[in-house]
Short mmCIF file of C-alpha atoms in Angstrom, two decimals:
data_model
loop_
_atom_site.label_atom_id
_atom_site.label_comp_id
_atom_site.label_asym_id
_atom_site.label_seq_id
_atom_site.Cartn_x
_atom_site.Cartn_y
_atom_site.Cartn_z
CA UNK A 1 154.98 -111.66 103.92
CA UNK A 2 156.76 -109.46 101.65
CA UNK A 3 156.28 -111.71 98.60
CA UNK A 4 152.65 -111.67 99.22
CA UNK A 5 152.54 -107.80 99.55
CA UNK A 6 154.84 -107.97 95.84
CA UNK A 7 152.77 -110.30 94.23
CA UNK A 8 149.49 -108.12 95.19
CA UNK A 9 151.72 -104.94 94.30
CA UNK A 10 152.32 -106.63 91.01
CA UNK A 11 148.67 -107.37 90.03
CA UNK A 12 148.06 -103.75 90.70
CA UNK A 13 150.29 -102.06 88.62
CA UNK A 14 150.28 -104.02 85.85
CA UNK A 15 146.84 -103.36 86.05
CA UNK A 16 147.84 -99.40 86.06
CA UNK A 17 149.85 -100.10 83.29
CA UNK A 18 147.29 -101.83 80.97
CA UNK A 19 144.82 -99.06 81.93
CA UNK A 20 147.34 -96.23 80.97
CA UNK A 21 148.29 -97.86 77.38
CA UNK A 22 144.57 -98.24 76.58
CA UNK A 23 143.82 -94.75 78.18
CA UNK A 24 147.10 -93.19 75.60
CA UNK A 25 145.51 -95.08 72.77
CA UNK A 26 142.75 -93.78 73.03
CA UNK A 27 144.03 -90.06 73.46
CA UNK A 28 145.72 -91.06 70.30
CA UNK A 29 142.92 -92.19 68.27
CA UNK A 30 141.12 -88.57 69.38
CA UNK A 31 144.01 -86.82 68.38
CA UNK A 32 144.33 -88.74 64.98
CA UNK A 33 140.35 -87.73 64.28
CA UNK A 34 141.21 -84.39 64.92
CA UNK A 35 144.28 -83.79 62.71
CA UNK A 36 142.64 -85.99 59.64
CA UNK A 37 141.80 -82.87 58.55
CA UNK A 38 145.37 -82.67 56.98
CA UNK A 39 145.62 -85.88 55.46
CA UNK A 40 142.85 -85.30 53.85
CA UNK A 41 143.50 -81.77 52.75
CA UNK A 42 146.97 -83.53 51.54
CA UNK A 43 145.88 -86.66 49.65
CA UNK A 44 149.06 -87.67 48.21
CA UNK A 45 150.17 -88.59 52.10
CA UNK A 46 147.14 -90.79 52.23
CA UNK A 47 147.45 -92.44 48.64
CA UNK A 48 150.95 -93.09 49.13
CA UNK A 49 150.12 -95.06 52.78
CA UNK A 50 147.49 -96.98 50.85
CA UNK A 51 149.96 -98.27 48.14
CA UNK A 52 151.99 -99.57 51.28
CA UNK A 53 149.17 -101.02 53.05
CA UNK A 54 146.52 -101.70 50.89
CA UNK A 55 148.47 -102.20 47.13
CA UNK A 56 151.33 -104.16 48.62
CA UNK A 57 149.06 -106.71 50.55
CA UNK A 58 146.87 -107.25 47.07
CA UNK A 59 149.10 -110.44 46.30
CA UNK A 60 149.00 -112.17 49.57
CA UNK A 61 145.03 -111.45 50.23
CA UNK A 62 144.42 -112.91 46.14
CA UNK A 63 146.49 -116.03 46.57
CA UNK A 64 145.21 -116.82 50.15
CA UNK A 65 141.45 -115.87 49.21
CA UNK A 66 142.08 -118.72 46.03
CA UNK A 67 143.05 -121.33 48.17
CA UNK A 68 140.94 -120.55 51.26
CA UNK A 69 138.13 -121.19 48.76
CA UNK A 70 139.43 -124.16 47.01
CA UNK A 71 139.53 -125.60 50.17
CA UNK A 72 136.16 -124.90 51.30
CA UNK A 73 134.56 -125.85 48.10
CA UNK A 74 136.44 -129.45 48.68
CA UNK A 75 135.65 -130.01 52.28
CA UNK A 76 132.24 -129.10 51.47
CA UNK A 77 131.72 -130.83 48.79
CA UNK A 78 132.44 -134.27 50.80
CA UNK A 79 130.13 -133.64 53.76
CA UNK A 80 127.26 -132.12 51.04
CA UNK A 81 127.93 -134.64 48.58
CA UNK A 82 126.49 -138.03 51.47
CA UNK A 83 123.46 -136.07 51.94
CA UNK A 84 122.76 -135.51 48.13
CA UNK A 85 123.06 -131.91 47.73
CA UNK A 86 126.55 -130.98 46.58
CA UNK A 87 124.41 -127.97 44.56
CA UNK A 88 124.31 -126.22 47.72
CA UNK A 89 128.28 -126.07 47.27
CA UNK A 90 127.68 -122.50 46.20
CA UNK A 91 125.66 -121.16 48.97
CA UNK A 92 128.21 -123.06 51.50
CA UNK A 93 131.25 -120.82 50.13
CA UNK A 94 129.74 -117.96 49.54
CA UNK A 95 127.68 -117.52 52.86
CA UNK A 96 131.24 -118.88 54.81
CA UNK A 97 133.24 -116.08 52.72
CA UNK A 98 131.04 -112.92 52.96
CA UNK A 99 129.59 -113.57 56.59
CA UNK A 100 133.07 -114.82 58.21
CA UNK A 101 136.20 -115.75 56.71
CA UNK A 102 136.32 -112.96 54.23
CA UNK A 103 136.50 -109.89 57.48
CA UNK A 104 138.65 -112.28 59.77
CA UNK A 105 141.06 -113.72 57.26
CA UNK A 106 141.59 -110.46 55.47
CA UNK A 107 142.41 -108.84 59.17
CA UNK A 108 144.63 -111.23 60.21
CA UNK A 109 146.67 -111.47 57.23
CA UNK A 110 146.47 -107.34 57.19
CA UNK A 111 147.68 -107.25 60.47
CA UNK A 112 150.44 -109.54 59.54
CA UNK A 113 151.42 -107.96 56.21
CA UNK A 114 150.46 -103.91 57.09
CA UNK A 115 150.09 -103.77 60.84
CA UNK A 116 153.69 -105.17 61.69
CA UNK A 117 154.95 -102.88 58.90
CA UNK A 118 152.95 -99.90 60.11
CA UNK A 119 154.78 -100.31 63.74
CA UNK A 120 157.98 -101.16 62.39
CA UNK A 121 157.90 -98.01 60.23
CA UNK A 122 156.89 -95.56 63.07
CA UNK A 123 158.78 -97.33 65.84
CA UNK A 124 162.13 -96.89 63.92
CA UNK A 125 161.27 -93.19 62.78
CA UNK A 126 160.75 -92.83 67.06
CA UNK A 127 164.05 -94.57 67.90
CA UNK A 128 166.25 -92.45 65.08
CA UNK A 129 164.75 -89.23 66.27
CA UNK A 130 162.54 -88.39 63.21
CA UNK A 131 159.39 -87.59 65.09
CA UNK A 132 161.20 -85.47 67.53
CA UNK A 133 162.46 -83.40 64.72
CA UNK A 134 159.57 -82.98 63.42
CA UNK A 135 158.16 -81.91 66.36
CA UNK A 136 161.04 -79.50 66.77
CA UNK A 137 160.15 -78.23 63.15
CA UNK A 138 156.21 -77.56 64.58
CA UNK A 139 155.24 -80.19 62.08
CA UNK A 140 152.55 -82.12 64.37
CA UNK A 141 153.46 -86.45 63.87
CA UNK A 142 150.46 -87.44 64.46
CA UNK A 143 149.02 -84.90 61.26
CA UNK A 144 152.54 -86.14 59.08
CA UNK A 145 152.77 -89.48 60.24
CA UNK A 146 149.88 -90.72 62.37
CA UNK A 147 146.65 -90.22 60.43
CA UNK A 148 147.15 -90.77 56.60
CA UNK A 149 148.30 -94.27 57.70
CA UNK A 150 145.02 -94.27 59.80
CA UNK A 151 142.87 -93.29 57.27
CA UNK A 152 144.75 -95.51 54.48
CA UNK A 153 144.17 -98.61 56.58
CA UNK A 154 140.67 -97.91 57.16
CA UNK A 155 139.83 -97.53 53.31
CA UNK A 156 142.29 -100.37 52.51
CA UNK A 157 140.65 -103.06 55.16
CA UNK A 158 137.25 -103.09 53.71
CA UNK A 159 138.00 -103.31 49.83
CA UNK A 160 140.72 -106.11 50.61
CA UNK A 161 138.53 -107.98 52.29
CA UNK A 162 135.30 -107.66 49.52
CA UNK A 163 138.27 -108.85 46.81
CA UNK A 164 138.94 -111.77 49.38
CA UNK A 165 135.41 -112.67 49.41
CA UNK A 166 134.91 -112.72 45.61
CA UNK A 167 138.12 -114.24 44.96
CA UNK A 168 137.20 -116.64 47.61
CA UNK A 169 134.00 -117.30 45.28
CA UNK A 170 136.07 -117.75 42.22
CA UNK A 171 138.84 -120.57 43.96
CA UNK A 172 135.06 -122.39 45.03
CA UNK A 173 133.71 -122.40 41.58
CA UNK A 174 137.00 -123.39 40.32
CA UNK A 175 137.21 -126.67 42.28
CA UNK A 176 133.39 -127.18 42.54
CA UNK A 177 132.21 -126.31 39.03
CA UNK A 178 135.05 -126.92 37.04
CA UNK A 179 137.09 -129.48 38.85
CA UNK A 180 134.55 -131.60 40.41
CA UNK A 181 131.93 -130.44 38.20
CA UNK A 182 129.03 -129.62 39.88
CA UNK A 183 126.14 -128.00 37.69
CA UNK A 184 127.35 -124.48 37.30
CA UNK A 185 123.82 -122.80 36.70
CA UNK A 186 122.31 -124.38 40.21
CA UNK A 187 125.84 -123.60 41.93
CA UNK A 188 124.83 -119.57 41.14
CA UNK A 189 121.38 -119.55 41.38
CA UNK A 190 121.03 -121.32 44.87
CA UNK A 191 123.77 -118.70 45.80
CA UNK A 192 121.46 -116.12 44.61
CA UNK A 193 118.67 -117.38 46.29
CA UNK A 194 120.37 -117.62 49.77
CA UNK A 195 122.77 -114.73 49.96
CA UNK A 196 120.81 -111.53 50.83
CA UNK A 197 122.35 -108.27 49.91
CA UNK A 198 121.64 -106.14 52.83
CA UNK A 199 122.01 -108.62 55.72
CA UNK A 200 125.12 -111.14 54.28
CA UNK A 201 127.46 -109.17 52.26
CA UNK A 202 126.59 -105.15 54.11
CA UNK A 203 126.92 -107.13 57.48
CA UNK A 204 130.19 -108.46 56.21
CA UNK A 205 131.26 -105.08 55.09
CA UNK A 206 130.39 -103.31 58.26
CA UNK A 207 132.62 -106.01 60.12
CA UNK A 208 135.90 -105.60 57.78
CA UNK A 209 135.52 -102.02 58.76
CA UNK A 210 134.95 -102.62 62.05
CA UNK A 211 138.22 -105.20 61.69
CA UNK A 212 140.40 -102.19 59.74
CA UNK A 213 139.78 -99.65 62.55
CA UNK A 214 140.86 -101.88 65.11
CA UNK A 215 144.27 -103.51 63.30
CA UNK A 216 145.00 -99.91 62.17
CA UNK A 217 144.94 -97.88 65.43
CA UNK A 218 146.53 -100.80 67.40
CA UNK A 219 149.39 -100.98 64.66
CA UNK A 220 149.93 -97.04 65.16
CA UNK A 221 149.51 -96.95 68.78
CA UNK A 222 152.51 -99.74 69.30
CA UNK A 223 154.82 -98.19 67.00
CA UNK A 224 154.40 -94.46 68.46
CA UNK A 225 154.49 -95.65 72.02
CA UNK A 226 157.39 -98.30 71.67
CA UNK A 227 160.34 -97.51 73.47
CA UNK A 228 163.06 -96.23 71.41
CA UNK A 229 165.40 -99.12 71.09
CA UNK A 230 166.04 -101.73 68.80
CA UNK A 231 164.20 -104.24 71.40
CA UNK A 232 161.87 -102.16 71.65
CA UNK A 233 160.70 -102.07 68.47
CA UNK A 234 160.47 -105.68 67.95
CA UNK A 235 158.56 -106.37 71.04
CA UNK A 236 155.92 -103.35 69.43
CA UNK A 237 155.92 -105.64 66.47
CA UNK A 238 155.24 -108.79 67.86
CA UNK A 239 152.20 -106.85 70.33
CA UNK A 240 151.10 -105.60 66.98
CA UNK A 241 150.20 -109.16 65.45
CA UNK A 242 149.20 -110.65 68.90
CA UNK A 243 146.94 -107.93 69.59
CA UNK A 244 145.58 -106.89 66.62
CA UNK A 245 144.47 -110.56 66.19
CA UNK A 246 143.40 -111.37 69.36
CA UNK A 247 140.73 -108.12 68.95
CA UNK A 248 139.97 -109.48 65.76
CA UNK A 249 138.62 -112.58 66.87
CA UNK A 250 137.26 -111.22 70.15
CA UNK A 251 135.19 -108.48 68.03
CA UNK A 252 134.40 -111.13 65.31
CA UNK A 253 132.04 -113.07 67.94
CA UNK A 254 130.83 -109.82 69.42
CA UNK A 255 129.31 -108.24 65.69
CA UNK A 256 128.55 -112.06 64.79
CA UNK A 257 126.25 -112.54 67.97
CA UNK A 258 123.92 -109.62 67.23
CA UNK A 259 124.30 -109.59 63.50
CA UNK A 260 123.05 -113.16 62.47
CA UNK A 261 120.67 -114.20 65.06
CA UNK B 1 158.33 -93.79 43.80
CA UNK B 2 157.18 -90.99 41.47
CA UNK B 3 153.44 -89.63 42.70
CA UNK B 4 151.73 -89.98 39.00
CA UNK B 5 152.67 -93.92 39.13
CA UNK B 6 151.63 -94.27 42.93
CA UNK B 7 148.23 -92.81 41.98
CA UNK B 8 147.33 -95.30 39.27
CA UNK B 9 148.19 -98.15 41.45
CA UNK B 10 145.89 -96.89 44.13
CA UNK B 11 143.19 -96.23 41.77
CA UNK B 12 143.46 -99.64 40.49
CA UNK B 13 142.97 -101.07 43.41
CA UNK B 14 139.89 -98.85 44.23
CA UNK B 15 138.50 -99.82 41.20
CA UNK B 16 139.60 -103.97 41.80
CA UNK B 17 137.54 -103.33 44.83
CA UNK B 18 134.53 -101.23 43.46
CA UNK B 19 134.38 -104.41 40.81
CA UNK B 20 134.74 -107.03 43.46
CA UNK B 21 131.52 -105.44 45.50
CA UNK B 22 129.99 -105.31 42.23
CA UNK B 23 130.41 -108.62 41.32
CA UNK B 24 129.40 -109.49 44.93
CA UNK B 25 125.78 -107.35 44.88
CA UNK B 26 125.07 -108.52 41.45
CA UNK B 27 126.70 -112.83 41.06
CA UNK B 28 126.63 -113.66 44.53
CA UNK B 29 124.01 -111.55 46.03
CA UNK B 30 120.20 -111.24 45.56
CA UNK B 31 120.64 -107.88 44.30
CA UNK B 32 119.16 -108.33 41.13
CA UNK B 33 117.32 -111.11 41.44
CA UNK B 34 114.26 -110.06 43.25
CA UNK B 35 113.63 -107.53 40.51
CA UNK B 36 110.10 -106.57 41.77
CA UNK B 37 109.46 -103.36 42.03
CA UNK B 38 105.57 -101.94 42.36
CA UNK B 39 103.41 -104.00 44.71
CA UNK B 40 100.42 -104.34 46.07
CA UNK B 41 99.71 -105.78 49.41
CA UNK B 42 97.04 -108.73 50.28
CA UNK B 43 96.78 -109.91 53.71
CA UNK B 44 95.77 -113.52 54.73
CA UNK B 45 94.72 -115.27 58.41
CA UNK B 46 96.39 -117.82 59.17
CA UNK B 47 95.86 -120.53 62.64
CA UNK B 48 99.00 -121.75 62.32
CA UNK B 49 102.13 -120.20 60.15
CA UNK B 50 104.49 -123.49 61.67
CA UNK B 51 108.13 -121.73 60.33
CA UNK B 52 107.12 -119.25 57.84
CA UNK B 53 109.06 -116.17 57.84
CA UNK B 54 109.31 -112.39 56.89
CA UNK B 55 110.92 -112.57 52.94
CA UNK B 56 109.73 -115.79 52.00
CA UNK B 57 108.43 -116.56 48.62
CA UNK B 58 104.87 -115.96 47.48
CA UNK B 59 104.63 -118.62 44.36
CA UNK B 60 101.58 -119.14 42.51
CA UNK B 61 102.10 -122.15 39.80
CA UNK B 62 105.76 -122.27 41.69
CA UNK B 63 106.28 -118.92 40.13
CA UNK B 64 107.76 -115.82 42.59
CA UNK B 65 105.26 -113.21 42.33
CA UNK B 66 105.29 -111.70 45.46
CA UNK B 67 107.26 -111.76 49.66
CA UNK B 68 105.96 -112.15 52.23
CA UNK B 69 106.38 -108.53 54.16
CA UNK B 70 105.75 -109.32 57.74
CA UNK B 71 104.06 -111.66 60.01
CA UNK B 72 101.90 -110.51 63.26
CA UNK B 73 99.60 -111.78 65.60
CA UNK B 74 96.58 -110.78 66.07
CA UNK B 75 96.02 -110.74 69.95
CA UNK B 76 91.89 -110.31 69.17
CA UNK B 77 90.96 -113.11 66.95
CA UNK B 78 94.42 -114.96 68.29
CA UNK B 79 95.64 -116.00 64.40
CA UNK B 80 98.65 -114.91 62.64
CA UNK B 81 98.33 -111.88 60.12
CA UNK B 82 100.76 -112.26 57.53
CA UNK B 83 101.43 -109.26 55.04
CA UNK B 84 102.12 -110.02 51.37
CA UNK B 85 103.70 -107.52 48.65
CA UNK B 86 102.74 -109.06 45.54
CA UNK B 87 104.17 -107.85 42.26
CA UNK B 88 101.44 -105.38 40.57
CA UNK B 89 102.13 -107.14 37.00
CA UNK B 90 100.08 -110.19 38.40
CA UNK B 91 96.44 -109.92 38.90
CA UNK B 92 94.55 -112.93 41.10
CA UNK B 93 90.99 -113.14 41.67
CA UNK B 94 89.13 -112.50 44.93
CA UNK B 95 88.49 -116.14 46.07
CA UNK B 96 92.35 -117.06 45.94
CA UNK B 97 93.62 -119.48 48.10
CA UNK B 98 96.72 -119.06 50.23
CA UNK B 99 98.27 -122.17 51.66
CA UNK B 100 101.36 -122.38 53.47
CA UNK B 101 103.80 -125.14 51.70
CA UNK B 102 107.12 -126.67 52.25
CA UNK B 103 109.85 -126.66 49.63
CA UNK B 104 111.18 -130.33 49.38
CA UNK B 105 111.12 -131.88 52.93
CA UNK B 106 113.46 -129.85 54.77
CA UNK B 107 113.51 -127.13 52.93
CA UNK B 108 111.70 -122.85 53.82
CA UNK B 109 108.08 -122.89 53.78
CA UNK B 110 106.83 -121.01 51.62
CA UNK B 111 102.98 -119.28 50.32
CA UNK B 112 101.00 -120.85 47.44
CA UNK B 113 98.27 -118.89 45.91
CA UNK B 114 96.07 -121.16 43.80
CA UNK B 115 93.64 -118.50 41.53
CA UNK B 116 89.85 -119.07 41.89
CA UNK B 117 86.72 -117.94 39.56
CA UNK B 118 85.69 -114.62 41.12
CA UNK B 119 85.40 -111.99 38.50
CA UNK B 120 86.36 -109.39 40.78
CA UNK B 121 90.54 -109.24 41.28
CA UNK B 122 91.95 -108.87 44.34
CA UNK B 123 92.97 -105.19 45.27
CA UNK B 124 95.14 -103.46 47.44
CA UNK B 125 94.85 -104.39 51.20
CA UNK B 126 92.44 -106.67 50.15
CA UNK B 127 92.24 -110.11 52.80
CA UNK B 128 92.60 -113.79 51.30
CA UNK B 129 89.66 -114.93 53.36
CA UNK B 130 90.72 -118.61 52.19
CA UNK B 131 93.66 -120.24 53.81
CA UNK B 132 95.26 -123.22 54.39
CA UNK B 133 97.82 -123.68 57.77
CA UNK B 134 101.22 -125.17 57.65
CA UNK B 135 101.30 -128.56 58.15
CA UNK B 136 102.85 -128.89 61.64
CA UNK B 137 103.65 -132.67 61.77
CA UNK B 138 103.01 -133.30 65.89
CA UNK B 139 99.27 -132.56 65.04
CA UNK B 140 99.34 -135.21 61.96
CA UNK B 141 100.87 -137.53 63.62
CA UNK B 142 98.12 -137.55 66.95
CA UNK B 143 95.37 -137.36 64.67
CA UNK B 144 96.99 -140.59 63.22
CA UNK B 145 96.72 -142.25 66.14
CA UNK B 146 93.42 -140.83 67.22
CA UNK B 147 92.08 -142.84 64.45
CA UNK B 148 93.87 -146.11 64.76
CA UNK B 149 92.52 -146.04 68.32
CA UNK B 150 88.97 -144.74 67.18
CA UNK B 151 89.32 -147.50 64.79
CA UNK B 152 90.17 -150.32 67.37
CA UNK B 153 87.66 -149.52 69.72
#
């Protein structure tokens, strides 16, 4: 009897406890939107936080965005070649990178490269004091600490992930046009043709945005409410990545389903 | 590291992806490409538009002059209305002819304008009053075998 009244206690507050985290990151994301203000009003907080995030994370998000195209213009390239149309090579890479893989691939390797770094960062500064002090010192964390990295991930996400898509472009012509040697000018021009401005590459845009608010706040929230141990702060990191891209994919289906229907 | 050398690195990177949306819009996208800019607008009747769609191509010659702007139907004469914008530099007479093609045999479908002899040009908001429907290949097919069985009796 008692296990079945712990096992129903457990459900319960674990549910409490879920409830409470998303309930303080919210609060959190509120409070970062009100103290912005100040990273704004100080730049150099901001710039610096998007050299770490967004600067740092150029190499990994070029060299992945080469291959992840050489690999689609290869795969696709077999299938397209048996029905005759390996022209349409272009259109395959380009509507694959700018629709899909260009948002998701870009957030998963930001949440990998930045995110875990982000919670590292803030979930040491908690466990060595540093945000108490501050606190001590009336300097608000959240305006110091909090929101320039906000803000820096959330400019950061969208222009790595437009640099993954045309690099992305670049490894597909390089295999397709230059490798394999499809006929360059048809491999643009049916691109052209079948890759509208406002509802392929804007759509795209809108979702790495979408992609950068979510990896960024989730990143911040782990690292400011990790306990203050050594433990601790790994555990935040590993959340971090699990999390951020588990809402990544989740929110990828949700903005493709009533984007491109 | 010092601010000054923090600062170009960021900007770079603005600028790497300002150029990367650029080259997006302008060598992937359609950006530039449609570069028609004053219209006019013709509508045509159509029974049957089979899988034509808002955006497609108006050709004439299998030139792009024109898109089509948006497709309605008509709940008093029951036929589709479609709405063309069709680029002001090219002039067609009234007694044009609109048919609905098919690019290759899977490909869009698309709207032909074949130019008549009417003197008079067509106008703004003027109707195409001669169409052709998409070919819807059920329809084809029956009246294929309506006429092997007309044929046998």
């Amino acid at each position: 009897m008692n296990k079945i009244l712990n096992f129903i206690e457990g459900i319960g507050s674990t549910f409490r406890r879920k409830m409470a985290r998303l309930g303080a990151g919210t609060r959190l994301f509120f409070l970062v939107l009100i103290y912005s203000g100040d990273s704004f009003k100080r730049i150099h907080l901001t710039i610096r936080e998007i050299y770490f995030t967004g600067v740092l994370s150029l190499i990994i998000i070029v060299v992945s965005a080469f291959f992840v195209g050489m690999v689609l213009g290869l795969q696709g390239y077999y299938t397209l070649e048996k029905y005759g149309s390996s022209e349409a090579i272009g259109v395959l890479v380009a509507l694959a990178l700018v629709r899909e893989l260009g948002p998701v691939v870009t957030a998963l390797l930001f949440a990998g490269r930045a995110g875990t770094a982000i919670t590292a960062e803030i979930g040491l500064m908690k466990a060595t004091e540093q945000l108490s002090a501050m606190e001590v010192m009336a300097v608000s964390p959240v305006a110091r600490i909090i929101a320039p990295r906000f803000w820096a991930g959330m400019i950061s996400m969208p222009i790595l992930a437009t640099i993954f898509s045309m690099v992305g472009i670049l490894g597909g012509y390089f295999i397709a046009v230059l490798v394999i040697g499809v006929d360059e000018g048809s491999f643009w021009s049916q691109m052209q043709a079948n890759v509208d401005f406002s509802n392929d590459i804007v759509d795209g845009a809108i979702k790495s945005i979408v992609f950068g608010f979510a990896c960024t706040i989730i990143a911040l929230f782990e690292g400011f409410d990790a306990p203050p141990t050594a433990e601790g702060v790994s555990r935040a990191t590993t959340r971090t990545v699990v999390i951020s891209s588990l809402a990544v994919l989740g929110l990828d289906f949700i903005l493709t389903s009533f984007m491109f229907v | 590291m010092e601010r000054a050398k923090l600062d170009i690195w960021v900007g770079i990177f603005v600028i790497l992806g300002i150029a990367a949306m650029f080259g997006l819009a302008t060598k992937v996208g359609n950006l530039t490409s449609n570069s028609i800019k004053e219209t006019y607008q013709v509508f045509a009747n159509f029974e049957n538009i089979g899988g034509l769609k808002p955006r497609a191509a108006v050709k004439a010659a299998g030139v792009v002059v024109g898109r089509v702007d948006s497709i309605v139907f008509d709940t008093e004469a029951y036929h589709a209305v479609v709405k063309m914008k069709v680029d002001t530099r090219y002039i067609f007479p009234k007694d044009t002819f609109a048919n609905i093609y098919t690019a290759g045999l899977l490909g869009e479908q698309y709207i032909g304008l074949e130019a008549g002899g009417d003197l008079e040009n067509l106008e703004d908001g003027d109707l195409i009053t001669q169409t052709q429907d998409a070919v819807v290949l059920e329809k084809l097919i029956s009246q294929f075998l309506y006429n092997k069985a007309a044929e046998e009796d």
